[in-house]
Coordinates of C-alpha atoms and ligand atoms in Angstrom, one line a residue:
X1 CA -61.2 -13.3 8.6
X2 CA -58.7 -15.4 9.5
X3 CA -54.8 -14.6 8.2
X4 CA -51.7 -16.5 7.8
X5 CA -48.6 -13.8 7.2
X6 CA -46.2 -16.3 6.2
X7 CA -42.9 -14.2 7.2
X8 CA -41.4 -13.0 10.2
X9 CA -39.7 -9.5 9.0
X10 CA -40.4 -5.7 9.2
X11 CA -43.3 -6.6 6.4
X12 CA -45.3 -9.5 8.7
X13 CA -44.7 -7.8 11.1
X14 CA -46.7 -4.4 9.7
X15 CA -48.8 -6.4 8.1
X16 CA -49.9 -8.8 10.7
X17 CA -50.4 -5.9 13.4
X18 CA -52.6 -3.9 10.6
X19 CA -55.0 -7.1 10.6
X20 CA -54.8 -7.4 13.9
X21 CA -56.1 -3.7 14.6
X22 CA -58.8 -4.2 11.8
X23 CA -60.1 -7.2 13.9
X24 CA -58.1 -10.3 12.1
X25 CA -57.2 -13.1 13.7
X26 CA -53.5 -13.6 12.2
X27 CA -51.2 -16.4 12.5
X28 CA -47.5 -15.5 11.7
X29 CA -45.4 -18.4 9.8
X30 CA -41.7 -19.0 9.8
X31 CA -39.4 -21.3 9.1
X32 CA -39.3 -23.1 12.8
X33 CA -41.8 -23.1 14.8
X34 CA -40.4 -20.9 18.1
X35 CA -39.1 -18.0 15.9
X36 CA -37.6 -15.6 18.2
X37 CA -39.2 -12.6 16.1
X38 CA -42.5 -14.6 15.9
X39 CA -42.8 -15.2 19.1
X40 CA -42.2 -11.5 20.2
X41 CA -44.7 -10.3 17.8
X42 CA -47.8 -12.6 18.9
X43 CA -47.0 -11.5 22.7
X44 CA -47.4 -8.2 21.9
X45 CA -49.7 -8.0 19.0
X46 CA -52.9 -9.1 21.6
X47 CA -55.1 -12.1 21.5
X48 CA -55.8 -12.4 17.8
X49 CA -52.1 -12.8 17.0
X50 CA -50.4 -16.2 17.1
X51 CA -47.2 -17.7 15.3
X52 CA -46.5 -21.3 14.2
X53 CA -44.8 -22.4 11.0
X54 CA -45.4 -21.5 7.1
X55 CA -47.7 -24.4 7.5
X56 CA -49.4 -23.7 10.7
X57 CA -50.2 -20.3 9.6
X58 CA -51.2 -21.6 6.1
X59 CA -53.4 -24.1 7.6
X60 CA -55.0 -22.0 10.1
X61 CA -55.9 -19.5 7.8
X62 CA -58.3 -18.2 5.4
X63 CA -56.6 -15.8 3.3
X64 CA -52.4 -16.1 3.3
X65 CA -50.0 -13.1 2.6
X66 CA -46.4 -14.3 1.4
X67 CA -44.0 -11.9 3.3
X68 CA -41.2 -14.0 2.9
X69 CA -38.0 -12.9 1.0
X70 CA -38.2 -13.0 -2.3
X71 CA -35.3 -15.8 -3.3
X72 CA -37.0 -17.7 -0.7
X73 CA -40.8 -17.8 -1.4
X74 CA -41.2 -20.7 -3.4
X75 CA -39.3 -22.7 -0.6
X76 CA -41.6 -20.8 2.3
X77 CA -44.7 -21.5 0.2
X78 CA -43.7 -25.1 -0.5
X79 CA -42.8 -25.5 3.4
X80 CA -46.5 -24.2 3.9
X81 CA -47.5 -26.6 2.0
X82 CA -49.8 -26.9 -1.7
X83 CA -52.9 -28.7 0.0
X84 CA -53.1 -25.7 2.7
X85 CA -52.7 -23.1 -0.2
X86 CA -55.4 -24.5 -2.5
X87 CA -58.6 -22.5 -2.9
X88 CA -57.0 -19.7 -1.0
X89 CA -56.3 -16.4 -1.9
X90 CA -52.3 -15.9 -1.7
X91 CA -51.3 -12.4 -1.3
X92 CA -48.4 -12.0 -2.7
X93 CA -46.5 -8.8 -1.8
X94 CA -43.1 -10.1 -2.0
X95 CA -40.2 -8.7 -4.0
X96 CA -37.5 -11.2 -6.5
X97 CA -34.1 -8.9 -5.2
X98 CA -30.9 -10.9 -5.4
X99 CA -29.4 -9.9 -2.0
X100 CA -26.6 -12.4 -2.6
X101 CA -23.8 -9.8 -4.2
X102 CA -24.4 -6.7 -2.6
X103 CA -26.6 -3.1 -3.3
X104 CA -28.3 -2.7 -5.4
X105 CA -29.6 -6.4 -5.3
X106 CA -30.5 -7.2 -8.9
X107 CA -34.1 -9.1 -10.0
X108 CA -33.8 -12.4 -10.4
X109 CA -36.7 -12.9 -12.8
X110 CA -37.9 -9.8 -14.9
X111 CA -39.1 -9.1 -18.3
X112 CA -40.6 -11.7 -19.4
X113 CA -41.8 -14.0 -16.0
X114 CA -42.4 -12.4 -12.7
X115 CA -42.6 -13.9 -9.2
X116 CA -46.0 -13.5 -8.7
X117 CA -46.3 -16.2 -12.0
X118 CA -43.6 -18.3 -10.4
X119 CA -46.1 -18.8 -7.4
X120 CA -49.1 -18.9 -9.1
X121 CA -47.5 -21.5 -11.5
X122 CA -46.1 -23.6 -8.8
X123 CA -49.6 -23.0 -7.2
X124 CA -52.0 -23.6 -9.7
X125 CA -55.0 -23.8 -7.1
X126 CA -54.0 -20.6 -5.2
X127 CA -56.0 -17.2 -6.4
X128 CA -52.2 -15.4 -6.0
X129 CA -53.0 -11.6 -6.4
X130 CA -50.0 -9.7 -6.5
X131 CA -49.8 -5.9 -4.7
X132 CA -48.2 -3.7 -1.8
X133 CA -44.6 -4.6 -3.7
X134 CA -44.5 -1.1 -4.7
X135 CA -43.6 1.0 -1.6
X136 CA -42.4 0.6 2.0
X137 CA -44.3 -1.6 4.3
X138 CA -45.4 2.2 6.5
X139 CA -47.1 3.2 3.8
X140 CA -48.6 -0.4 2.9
X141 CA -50.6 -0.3 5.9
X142 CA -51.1 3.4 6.0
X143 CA -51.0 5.4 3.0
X144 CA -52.3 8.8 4.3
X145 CA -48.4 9.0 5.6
X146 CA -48.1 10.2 2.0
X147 CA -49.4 13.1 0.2
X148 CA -51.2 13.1 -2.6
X149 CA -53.1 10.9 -5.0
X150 CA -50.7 7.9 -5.0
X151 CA -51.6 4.0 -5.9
X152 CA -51.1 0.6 -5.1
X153 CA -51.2 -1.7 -8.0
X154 CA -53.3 -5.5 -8.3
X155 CA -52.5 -8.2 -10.5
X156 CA -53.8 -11.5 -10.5
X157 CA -56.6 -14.1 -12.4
X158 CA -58.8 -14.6 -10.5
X159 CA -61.6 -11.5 -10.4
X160 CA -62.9 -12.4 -6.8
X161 CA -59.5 -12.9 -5.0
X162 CA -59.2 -9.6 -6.5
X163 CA -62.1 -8.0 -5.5
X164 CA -61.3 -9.4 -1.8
X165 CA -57.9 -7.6 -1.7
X166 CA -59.4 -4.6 -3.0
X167 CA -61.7 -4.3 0.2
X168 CA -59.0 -5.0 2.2
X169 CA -56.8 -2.7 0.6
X170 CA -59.7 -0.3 0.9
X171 CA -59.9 -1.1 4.8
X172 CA -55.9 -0.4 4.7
X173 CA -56.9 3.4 3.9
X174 CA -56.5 2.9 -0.1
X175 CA -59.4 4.6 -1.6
X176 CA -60.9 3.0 -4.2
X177 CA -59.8 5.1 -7.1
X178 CA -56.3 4.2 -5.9
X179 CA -56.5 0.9 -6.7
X180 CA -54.8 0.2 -9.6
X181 CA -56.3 -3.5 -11.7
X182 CA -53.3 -4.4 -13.6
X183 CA -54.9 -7.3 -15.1
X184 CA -53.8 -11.0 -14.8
X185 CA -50.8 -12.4 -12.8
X186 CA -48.3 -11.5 -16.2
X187 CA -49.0 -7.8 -14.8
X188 CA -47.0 -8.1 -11.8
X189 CA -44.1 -8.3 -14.2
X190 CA -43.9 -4.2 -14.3
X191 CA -45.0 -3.4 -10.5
X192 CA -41.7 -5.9 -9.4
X193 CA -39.2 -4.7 -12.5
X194 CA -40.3 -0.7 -10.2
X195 CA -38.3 -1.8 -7.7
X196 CA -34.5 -1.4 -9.5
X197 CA -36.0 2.6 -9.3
X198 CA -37.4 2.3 -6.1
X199 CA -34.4 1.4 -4.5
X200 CA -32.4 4.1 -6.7
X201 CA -35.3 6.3 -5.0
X202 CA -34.7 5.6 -1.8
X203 CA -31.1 6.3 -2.0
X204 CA -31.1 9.7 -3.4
X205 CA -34.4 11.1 -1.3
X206 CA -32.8 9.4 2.3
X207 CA -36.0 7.9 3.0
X208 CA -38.6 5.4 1.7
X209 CA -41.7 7.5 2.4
X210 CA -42.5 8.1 -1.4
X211 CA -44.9 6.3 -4.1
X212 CA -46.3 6.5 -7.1
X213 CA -48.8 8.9 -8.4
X214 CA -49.8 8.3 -12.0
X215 CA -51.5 11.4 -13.6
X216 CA -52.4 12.3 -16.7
Ligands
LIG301 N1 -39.2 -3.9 3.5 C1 -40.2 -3.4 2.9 O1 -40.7 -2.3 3.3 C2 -40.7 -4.1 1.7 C3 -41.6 -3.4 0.8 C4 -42.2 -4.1 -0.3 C5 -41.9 -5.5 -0.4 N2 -41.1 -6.1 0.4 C6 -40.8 -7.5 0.3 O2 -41.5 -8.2 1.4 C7 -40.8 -9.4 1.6 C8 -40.4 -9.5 3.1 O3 -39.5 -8.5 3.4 P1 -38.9 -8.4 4.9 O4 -37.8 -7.4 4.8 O5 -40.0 -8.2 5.9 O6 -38.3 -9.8 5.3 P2 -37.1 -10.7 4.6 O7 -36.0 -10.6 5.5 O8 -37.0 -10.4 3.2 O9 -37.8 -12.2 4.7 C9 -38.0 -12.8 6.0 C10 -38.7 -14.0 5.8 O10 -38.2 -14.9 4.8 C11 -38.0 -16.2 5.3 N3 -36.9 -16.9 4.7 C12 -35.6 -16.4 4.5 N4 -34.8 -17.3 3.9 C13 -35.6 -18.4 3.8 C14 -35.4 -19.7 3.2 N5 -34.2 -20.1 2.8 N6 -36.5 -20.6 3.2 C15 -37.7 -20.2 3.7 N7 -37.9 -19.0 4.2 C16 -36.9 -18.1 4.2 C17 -37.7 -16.0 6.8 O11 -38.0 -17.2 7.5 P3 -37.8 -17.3 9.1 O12 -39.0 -16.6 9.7 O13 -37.7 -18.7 9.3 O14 -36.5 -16.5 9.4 C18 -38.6 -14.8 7.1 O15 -39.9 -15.3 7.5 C19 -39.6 -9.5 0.7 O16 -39.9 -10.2 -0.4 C20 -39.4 -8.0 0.3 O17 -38.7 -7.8 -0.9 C21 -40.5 -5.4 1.5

């Protein structure tokens, strides 16, 4: 399949080299088209990697992941441009933190509207599944890191784009009983609203090599 991992962080980065060593061809967007960090990671990613813009990647690609920083994804998506999002299934694993005053960055839509509904609103042809927000991009890719019978969480309309994710998630190392169908996009509204603990989390364990088990 061919990827565009719009974003050119610690997250495309693990997510772009995952696809890559599942057999992906991936296309990693940014902002300008000679990002330093972009660059770097198609030269040593292998053949199947490449960078190019939000809208190279977008247009290149079959399937886009938005790893792009929160405050920004609207903008990055826009950048990548509507007519190369339409159709597509637009992973969104991005999280709405408010970096602009400090720790512990505060959401900037919760409660009653989510990101993921932002996007899929301002995308209304894109199949936006939400997921992966949850945890730290290590265990995104690889979740046996982890003990234990821990889940990732799907939201999202559209009931293909979400069976397509789960397969990839399953190829990720998420068995299927680990995959957690939310329901529609309004379901990303809890998964995001996680992070102001997760972050709480992180600070008192030391690490971010923790998720969530739901038993019962
Ligand atoms: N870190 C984790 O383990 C983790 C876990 C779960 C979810 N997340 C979420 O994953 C996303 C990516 O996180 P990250 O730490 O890898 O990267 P990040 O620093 O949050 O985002 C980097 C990307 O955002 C783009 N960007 C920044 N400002 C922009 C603007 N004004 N307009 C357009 N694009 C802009 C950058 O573009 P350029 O390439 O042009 O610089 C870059 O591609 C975030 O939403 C984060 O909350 C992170």
């Amino acid at each position: 399949v061919r990827y565009g991992v719009l974003g050119t962080g610690m997250v495309g980065a693990a997510i772009g080299t995952k696809l890559v060593s599942l057999g992906h061809e991936v296309t990693m967007g940014s902002r300008t088209a000679d990002n330093e960090k972009a660059v770097a990671w198609a030269a040593s990613a292998g053949p199947a990697a490449h960078q190019g813009t939000f809208a190279d990647a977008a247009a290149a690609a079959e399937v886009v992941v938005n790893c792009t920083a929160g405050a920004a994804s609207l903008d990055a998506l826009a950048a990548a441009g509507a007519e190369h999002l339409d159709g597509k299934v637009l992973i969104d694993l991005s999280n709405a933190l408010d970096h602009s005053a400090g720790f512990p960055p505060p959401l900037f839509v919760c409660s009653t509207d989510s990101l993921g509904e932002q996007i899929q609103r301002a995308f209304p042809a894109a199949k936006v599944v939400k997921t992966l927000n949850t945890m730290n991009r290590d265990v995104m890719v690889d979740p046996a890191r982890i003990p234990g019978d821990h889940v990732v969480f799907v939201s999202g309309n559209d009931a293909d784009a979400k069976a397509q994710v789960r397969d990839l998630l399953g190829s990720f190392g998420w068995p299927a009983e680990r995959i957690v169908d939310l329901g529609d996009i309004t379901t990303a509204r809890g998964p995001e609203a996680f992070l102001l603990l997760w972050l709480r989390l992180m600070l008192v364990r030391g690490n971010a090599d923790f998720n969530i088990a739901v038993v019962g």
